[in-house]
Coordinates of C-alpha atoms and ligand atoms in Angstrom, one line a residue:
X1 CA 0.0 0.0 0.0
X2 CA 1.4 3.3 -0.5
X3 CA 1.7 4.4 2.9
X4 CA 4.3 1.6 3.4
X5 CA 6.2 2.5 0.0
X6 CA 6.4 5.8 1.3
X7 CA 7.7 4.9 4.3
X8 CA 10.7 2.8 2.4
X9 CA 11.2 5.6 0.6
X10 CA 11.9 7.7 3.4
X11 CA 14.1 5.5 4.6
X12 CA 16.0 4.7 1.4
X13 CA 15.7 7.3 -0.8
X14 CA 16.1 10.3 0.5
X15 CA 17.8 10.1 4.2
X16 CA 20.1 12.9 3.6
X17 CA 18.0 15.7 2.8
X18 CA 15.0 14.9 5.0
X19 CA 17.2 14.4 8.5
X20 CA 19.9 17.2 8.2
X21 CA 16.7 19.8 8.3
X22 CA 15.0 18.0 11.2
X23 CA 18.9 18.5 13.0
X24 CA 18.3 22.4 12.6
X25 CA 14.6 22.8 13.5
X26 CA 14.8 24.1 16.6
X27 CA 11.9 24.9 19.2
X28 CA 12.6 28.6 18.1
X29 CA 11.8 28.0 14.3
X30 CA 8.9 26.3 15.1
X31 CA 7.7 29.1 17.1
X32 CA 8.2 31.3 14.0
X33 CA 7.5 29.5 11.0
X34 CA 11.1 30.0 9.9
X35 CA 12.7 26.7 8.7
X36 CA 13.9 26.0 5.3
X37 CA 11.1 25.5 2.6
X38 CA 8.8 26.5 5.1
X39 CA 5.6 28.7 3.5
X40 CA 4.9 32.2 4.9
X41 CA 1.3 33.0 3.4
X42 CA 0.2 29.0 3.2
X43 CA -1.5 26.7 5.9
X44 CA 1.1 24.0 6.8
X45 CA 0.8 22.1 10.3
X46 CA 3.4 23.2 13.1
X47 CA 4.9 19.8 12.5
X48 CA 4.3 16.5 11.2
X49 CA 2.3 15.2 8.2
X50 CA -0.5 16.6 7.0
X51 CA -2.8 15.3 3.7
X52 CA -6.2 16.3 2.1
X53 CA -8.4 18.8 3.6
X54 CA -11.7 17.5 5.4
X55 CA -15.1 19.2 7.1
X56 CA -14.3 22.3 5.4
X57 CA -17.2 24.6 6.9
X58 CA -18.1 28.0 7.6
X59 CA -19.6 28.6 11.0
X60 CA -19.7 31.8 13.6
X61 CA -17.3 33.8 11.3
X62 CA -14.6 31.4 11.0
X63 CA -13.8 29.3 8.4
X64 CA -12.7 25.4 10.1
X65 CA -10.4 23.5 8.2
X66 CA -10.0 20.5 9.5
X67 CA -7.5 18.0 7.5
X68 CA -5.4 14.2 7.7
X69 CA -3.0 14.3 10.2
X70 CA -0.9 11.8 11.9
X71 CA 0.7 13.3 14.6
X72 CA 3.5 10.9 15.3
X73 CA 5.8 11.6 12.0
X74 CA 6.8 13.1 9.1
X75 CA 5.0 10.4 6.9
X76 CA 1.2 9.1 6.2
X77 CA 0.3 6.5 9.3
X78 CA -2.8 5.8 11.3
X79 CA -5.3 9.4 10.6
X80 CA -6.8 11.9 12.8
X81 CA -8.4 15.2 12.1
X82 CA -6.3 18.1 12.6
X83 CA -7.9 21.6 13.2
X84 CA -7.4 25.2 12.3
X85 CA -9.6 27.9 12.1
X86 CA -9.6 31.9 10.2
X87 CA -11.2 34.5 9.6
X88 CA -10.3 35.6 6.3
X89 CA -8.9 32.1 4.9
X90 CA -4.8 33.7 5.1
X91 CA -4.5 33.9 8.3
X92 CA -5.0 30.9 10.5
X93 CA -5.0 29.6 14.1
X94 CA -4.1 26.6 15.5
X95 CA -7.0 24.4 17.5
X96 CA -6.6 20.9 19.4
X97 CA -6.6 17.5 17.3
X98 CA -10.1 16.7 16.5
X99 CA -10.5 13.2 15.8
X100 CA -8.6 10.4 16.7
X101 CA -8.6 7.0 15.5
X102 CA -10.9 4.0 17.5
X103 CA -11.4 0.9 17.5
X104 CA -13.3 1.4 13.8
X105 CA -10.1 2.4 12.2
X106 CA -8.6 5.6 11.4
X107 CA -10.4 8.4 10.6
X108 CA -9.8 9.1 6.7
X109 CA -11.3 12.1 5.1
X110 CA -14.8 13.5 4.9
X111 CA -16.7 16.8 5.5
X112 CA -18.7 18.7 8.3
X113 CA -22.0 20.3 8.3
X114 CA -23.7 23.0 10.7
X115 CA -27.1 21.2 11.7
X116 CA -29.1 24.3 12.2
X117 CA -32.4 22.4 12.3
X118 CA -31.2 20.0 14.5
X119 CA -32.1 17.5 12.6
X120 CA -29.8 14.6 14.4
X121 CA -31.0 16.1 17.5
X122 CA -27.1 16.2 18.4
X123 CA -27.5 19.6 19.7
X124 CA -30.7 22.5 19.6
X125 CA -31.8 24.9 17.5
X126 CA -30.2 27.4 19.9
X127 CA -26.5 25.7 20.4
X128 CA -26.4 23.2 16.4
X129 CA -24.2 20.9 16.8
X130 CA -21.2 20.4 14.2
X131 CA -21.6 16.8 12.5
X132 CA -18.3 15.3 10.8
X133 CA -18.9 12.8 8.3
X134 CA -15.8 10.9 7.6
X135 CA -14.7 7.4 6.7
X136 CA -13.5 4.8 9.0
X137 CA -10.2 2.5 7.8
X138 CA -9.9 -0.3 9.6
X139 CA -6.6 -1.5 9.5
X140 CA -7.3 -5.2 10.5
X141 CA -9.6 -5.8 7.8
X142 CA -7.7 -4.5 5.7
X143 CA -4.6 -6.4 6.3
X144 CA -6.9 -9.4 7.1
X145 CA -7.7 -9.6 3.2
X146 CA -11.5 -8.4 3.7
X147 CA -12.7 -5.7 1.0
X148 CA -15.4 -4.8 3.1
X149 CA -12.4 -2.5 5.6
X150 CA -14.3 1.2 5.1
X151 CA -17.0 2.6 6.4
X152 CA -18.4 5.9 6.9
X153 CA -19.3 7.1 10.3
X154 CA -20.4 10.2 12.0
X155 CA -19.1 12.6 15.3
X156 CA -21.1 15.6 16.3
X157 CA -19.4 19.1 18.3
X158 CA -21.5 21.5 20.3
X159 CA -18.5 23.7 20.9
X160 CA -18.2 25.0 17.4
X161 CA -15.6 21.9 16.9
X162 CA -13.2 22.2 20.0
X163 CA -14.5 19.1 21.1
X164 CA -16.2 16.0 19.6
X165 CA -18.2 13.2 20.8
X166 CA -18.5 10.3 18.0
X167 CA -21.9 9.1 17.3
X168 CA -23.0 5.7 19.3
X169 CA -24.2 3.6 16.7
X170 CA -21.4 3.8 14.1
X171 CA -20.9 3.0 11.4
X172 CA -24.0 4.8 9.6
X173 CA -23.0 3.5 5.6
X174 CA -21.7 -0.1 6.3
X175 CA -19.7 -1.6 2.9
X176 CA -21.8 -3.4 0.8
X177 CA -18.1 -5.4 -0.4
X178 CA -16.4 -1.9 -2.2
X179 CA -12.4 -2.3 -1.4
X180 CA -12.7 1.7 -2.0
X181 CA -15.7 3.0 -0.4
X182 CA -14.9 6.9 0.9
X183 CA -14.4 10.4 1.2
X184 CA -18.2 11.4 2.1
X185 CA -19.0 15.1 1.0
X186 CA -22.5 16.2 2.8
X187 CA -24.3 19.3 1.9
X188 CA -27.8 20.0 2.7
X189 CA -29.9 20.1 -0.6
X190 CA -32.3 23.2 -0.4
X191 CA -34.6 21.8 -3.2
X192 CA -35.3 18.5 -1.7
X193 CA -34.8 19.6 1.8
X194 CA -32.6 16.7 2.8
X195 CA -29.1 16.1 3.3
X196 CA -27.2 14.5 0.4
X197 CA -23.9 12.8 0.6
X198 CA -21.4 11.5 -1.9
X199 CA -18.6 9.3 -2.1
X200 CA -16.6 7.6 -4.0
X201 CA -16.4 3.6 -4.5
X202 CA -13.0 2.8 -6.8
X203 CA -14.1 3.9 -10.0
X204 CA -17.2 6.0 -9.8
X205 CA -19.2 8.0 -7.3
X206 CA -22.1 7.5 -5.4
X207 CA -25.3 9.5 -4.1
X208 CA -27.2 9.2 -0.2
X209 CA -29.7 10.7 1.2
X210 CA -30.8 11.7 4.4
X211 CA -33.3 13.6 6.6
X212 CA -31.0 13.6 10.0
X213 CA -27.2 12.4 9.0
X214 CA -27.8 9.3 10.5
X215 CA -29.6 7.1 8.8
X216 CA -28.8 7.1 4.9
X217 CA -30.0 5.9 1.7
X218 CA -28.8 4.8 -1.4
X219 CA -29.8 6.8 -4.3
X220 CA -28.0 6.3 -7.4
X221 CA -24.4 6.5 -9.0
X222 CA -22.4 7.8 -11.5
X223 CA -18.9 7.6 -13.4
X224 CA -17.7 4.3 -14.3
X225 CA -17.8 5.3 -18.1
X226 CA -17.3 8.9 -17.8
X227 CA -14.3 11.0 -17.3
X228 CA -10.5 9.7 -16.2
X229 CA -10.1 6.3 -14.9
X230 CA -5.9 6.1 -14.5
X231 CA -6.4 5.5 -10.9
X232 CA -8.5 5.3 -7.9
X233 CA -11.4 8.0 -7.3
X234 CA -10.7 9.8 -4.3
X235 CA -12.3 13.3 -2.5
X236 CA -15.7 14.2 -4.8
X237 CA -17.5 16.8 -4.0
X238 CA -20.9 18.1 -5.6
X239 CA -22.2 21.4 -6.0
X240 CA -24.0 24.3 -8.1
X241 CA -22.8 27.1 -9.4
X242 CA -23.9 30.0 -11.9
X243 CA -22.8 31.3 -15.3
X244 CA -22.2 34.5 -15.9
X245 CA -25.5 34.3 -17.8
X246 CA -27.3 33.2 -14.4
X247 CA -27.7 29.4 -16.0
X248 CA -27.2 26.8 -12.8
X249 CA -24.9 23.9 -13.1
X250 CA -23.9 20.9 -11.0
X251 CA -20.1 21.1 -10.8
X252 CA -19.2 16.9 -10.1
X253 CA -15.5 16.9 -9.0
X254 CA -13.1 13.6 -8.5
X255 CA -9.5 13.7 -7.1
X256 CA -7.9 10.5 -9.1
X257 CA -4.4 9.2 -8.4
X258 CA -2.7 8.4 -10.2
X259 CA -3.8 9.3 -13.3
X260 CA -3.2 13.1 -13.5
X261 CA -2.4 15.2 -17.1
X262 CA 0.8 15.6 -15.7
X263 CA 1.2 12.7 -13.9
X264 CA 0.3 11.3 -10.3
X265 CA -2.8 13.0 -8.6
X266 CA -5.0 15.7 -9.7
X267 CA -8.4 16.6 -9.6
X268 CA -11.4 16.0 -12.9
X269 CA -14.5 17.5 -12.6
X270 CA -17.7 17.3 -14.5
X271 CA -20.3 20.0 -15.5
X272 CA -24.1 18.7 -15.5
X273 CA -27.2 18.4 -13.5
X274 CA -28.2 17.3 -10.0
X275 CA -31.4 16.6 -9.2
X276 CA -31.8 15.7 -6.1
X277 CA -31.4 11.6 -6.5
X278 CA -28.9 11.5 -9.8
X279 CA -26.0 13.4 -11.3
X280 CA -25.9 13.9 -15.0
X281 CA -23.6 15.3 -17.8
X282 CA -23.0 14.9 -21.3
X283 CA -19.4 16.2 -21.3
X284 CA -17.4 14.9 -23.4
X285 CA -14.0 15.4 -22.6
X286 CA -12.2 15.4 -19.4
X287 CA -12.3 18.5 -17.2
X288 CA -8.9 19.2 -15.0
X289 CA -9.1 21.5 -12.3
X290 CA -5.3 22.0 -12.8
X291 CA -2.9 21.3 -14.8
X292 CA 0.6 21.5 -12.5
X293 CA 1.3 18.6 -10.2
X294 CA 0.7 19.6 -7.1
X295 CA -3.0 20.6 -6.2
X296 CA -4.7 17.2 -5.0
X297 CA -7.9 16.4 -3.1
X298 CA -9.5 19.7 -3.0
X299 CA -13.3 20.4 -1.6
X300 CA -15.2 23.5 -1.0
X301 CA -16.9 25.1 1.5
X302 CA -20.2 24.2 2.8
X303 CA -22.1 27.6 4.4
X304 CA -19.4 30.1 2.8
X305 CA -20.7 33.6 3.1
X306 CA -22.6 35.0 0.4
X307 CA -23.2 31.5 -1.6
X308 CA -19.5 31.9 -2.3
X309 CA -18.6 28.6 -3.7
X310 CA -14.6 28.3 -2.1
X311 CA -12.2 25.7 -3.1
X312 CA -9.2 24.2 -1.2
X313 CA -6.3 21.9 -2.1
X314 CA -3.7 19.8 -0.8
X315 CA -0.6 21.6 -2.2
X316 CA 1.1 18.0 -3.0
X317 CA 1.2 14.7 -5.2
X318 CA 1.1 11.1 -4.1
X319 CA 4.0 10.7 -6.8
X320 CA 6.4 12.2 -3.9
X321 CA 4.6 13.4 -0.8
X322 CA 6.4 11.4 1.5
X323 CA 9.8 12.2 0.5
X324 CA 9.5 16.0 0.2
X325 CA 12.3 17.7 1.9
X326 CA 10.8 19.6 4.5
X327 CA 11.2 18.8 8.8
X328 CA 9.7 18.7 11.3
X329 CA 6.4 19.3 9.2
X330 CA 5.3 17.9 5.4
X331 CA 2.9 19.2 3.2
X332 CA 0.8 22.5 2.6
X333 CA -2.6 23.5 1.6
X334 CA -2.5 25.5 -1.7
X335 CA -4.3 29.0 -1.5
X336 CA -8.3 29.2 -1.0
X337 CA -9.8 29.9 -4.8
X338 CA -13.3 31.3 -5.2
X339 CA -15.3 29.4 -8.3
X340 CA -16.9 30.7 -11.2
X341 CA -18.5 28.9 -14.2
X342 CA -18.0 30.0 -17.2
X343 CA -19.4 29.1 -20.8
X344 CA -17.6 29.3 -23.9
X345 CA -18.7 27.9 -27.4
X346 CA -21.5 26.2 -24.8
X347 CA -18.5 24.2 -23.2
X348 CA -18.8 24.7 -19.4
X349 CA -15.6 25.4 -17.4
X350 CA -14.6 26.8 -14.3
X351 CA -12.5 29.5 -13.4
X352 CA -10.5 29.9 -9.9
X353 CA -10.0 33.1 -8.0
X354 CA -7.2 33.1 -5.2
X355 CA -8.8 34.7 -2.2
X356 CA -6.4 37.5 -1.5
X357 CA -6.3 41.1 -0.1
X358 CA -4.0 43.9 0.8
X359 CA -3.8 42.9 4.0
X360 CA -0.7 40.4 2.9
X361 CA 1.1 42.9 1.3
X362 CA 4.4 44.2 2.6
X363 CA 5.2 46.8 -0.3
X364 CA 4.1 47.2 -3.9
X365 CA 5.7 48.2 -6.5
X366 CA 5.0 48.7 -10.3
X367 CA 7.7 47.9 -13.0
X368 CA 7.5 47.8 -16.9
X369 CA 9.1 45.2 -19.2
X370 CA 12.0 47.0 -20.2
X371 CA 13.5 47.0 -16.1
X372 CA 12.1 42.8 -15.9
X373 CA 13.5 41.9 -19.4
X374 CA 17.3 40.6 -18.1
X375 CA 16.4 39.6 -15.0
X376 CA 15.6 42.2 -11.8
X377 CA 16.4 41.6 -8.3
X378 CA 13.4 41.3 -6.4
X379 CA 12.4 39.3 -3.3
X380 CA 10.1 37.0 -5.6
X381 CA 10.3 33.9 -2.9
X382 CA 7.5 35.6 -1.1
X383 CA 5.7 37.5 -4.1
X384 CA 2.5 38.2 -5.8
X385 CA 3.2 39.3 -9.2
X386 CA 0.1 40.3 -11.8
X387 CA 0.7 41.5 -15.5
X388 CA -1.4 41.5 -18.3
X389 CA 0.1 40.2 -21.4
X390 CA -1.0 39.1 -25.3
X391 CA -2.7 35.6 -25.0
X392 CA -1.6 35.2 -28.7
X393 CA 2.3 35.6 -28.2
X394 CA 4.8 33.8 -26.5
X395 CA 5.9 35.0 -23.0
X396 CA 8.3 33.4 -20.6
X397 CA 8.6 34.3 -16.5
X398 CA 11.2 33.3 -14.8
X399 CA 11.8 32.6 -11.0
X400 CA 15.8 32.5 -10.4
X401 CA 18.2 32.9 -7.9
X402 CA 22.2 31.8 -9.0
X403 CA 21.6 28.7 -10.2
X404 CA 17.9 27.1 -10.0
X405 CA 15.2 28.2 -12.3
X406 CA 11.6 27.8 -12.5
X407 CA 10.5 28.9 -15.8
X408 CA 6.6 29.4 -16.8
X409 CA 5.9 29.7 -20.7
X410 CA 3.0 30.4 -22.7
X411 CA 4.2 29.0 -26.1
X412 CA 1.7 30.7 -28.8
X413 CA 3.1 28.8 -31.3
X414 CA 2.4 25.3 -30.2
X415 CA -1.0 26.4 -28.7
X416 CA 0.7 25.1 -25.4
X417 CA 1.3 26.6 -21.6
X418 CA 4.7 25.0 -20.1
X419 CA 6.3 24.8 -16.5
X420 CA 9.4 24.0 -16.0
X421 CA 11.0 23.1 -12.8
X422 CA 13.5 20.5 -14.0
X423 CA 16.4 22.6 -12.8
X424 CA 13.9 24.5 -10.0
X425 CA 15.9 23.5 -6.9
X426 CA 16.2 20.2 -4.8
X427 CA 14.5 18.0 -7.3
X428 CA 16.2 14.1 -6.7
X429 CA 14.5 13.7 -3.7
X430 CA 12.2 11.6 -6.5
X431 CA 12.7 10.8 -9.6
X432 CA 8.4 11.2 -10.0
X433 CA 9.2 14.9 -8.7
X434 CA 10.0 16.6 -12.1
X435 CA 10.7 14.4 -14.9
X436 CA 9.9 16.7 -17.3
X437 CA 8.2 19.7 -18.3
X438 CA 3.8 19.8 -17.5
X439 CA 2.4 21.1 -20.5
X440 CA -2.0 22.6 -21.0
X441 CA -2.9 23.0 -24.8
X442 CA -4.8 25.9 -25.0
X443 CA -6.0 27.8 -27.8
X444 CA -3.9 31.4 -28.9
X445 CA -5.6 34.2 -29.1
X446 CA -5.0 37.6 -29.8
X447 CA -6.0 38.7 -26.6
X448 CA -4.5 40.5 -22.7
X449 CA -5.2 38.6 -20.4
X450 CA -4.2 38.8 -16.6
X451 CA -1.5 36.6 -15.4
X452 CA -1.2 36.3 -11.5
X453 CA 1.8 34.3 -9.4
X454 CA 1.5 33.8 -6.1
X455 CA 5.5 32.6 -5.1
X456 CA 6.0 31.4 -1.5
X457 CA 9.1 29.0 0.1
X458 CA 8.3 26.0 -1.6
X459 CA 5.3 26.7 -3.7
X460 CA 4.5 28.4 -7.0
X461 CA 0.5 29.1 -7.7
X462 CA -0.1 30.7 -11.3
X463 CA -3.5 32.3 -12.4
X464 CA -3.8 33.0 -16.6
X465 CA -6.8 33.9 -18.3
X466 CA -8.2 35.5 -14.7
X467 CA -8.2 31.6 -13.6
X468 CA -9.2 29.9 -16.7
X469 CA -6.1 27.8 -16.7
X470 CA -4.4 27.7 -12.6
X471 CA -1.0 25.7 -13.0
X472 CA -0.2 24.7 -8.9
X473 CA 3.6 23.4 -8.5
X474 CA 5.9 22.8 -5.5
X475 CA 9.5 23.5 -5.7
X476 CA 12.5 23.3 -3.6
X477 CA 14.8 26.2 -4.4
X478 CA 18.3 25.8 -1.8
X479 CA 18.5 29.8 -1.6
X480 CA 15.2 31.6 -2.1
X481 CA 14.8 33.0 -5.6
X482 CA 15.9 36.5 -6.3
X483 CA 15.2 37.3 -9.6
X484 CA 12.1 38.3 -12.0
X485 CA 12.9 38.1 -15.5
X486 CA 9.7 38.5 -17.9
X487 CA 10.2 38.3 -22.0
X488 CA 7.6 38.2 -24.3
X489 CA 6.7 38.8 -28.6
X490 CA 3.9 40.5 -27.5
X491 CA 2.0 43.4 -25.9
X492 CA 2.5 43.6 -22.2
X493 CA 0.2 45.9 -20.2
X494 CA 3.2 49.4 -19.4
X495 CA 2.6 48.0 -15.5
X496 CA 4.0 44.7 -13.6
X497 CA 2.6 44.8 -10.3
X498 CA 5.1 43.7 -8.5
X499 CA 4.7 43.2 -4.0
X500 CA 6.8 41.3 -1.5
X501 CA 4.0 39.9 0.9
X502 CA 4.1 38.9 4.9
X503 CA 4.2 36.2 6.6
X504 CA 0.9 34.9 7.9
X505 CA 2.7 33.6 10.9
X506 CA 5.6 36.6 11.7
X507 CA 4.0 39.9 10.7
X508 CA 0.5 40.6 11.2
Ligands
FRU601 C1 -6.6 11.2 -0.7 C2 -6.8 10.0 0.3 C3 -8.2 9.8 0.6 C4 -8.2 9.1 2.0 C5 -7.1 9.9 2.6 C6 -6.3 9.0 3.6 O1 -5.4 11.8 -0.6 O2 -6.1 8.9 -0.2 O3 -8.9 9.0 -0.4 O4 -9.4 9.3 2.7 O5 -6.2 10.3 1.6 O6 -5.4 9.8 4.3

């Protein structure tokens, strides 16, 4: 299983660059954030591993982001919940663990609701109670040979999360004989005033229904001849969203690993209709939320204000997660992205907005092409950077410092985006890390169109097209980058907004 290969890998692979860091990280660093590779304006857990995020719900002002954690190492092992809580989805607090494993299993991922109506009677009308809705992974049947090992079950918090009791009579889905049966997403469905639930079993996804989040049943299913099948289905989620025109669709998204357009995990997602018991599309081709390598298992919000439809990740791939070389912590959630839908020649696609503001901003500054053409030192490891540029031309951005590169194209020519971060930094932790370039066709024209990068320690986050095309990438530079150097054929809007941003954790 790949926990276990990860493990080996740890051990065999890369001992060199993932103990000399765990040598340096003092008590001090981890009081400040401060380590190598460690990012300033990301979430990332004070240490240990971290995976997808789960029960991602907004409640009392503050967004919870609960997510996999195992507590006990650097590596994937038995799952609990961790916790963190904002405001404004940059800057985030710390809560207790929220979920451990019992004798069901671990606790793999899943989703919370807010049940304001009380209809679990877990809490009151007056004091809801939180319900988590996760899946169980029981080790022992697993390892036992039995393809019956998950199960979904339930815990409920009255103290908006702090604390958790699990419910009595788990588990509420037993396995009707699915070896992958998991990652429930619930959402209360306005039109048919019920809760609705789905998961994934191996290759396709599958709809519940419920009137109090405990007792569930069976509606229909959907994907085993739509969409990507290169690997397992993992962390759907379901929900509407509007076009521009004010048209509703059901957005139907699957992580799969492997699998991914660039290889490893990634998430697909379909465009159709929901009504209440099925989920249908007649989408042709495969829909990829994004096309660099490192944006895995992502959900949105349930409650979010304003019917805002937000969208976090796990900033990391399968391919290597266990081996990347970061101590005492691993792994990062990539920024929070507000959907749209868009239509285009009737072809429904969906377009990502990094939720952002001033607040993160240290200084600004605006340059024009001519002073970013050779290269211009700039602190660009902790950056946001937004141009507008021809969508018809070829342009090239490049992240440097004396001798690693991480190089961004838009090849007009070959109707082709490219990232390349072969020679990016530390890359032979894994030989899955970068073995070459990660390419998106898309289709030149002549056009400006906004480009935004979002550069932190160990992360790269690029916006074209105002979020059409979102290219998510981890990299490993040994000396932060210093250097901006755009070139392109085309026009380029006369300002590059150009702005050095804060820490989330040092400078408030
Ligand atoms: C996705 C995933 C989920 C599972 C969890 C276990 O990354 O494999 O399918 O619930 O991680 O940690």
């Amino acid at each position: 299983m790949r926990p276990l290969l990860g493990l080996l890998a740890l051990l065999f692979v890369a001992p060199i660059a993932c103990i000399e860091p765990l040598i340096k990280a003092d008590t001090d660093s981890l009081k400040t954030y401060s380590e190598p590779f460690r990012p300033q304006f990301h979430f990332s857990p004070k240490a240990h591993w971290m995976n997808d995020p789960n029960g991602l719900v907004f409640q009392g002002g503050r967004y919870h982001l609960f997510y996999q954690y195992y507590p006990d190492s650097t590596v994937w092992g038995p799952m609990h919940w961790g916790h963190a809580t904002s405001k404004d989805l940059l800057y985030w607090t710390h809560q207790p663990i929220a979920l451990y494993p019992d004798s069901l299993g671990y606790i793999f991922s899943g989703s919370a609701v807010m049940d304001y109506q009380n209809t679990s009677g877990f809490g009151t009308e007056e004091h809801p109670a939180m319900v988590a809705v996760y899946t169980y992974h029981n080790m022992e049947g697993e390892r036992s040979g039995r393809n019956d090992y998950q199960t979904q079950g339930i815990a409920y918090s009255v103290d908006q999360g702090q604390t958790w009791e699990k419910y009595i009579g788990n588990p509420v889905i037993d396995n009707p004989g699915i070896k992958d049966f998991r990652d429930p997403k619930v959402f209360w469905h306005e039109s048919s005033q019920s809760w609705i639930l789905v998961l994934v079993a191996g290759d396709h996804a599958r709809f519940y229904r419920s009137d109090n989040l405990i007792d569930w049943t069976f509606l229909s299913s959907f994907g085993q001849d739509f969409g990507a099948h290169g690997g397992v289905w993992e962390c759907p989620d379901l929900y509407p969203l509007s076009t521009d025109q004010g048209e509703q669709k059901w957005v139907l998204s699957v992580s799969i690993n492997p699998g991914g357009p660039n290889g490893g995990s990634a998430t697909q997602y379909f465009v159709g209709d929901f009504d209440g018991t099925q989920f249908t599309s007649d989408q042709k081709d495969i829909k990829w939320l994004d096309y660099g390598r490192d944006n895995y298992a992502g959900v949105t919000y349930n409650d979010a204000p304003d019917d805002q439809r937000i969208l976090l990740g796990w900033m990391s791939n399968w391919d290597y997660a266990q081996v990347t070389p970061t101590m005492p912590w691993r792994s990062a959630m990539t920024l929070a992205k507000r959907l749209d839908m868009k239509v285009e020649n009737s072809d429904y696609y969906i377009v990502q907005h990094p939720v952002w503001d001033s607040t993160l901003i240290k200084h600004s500054s605006t340059l024009n092409i001519a002073e970013v053409n050779d290269g211009l030192i700039l602190p660009v490891s902790k950056s946001h950077i937004e141009f507008e540029v021809d969508l018809g031309a070829n342009t090239t951005l490049e992240l440097f410092n004396s001798n690693e590169r991480f190089i961004f194209s838009i090849d007009a020519d070959n109707a082709q985006m490219i990232i390349d971060r072969r020679g990016s930094g530390a890359v032979d932790f894994s030989e899955q890390f970068s073995p070459g370039i990660q390419v998106k066709n898309y289709t030149p024209e002549q056009r400006m169109t906004k480009v935004e990068v979002f550069s932190d320690a160990s992360s790269i986050e690029i916006f074209v097209d105002s979020g059409r095309h979102v290219f998510t990438n981890q990299v490993f530079p040994t000396q932060p980058y210093t250097h901006l150097k755009i070139t392109t054929e085309g026009l380029i809007s006369d300002k590059i907004i150009f702005s050095e941003l804060k820490s989330i954790w040092n400078e408030q």
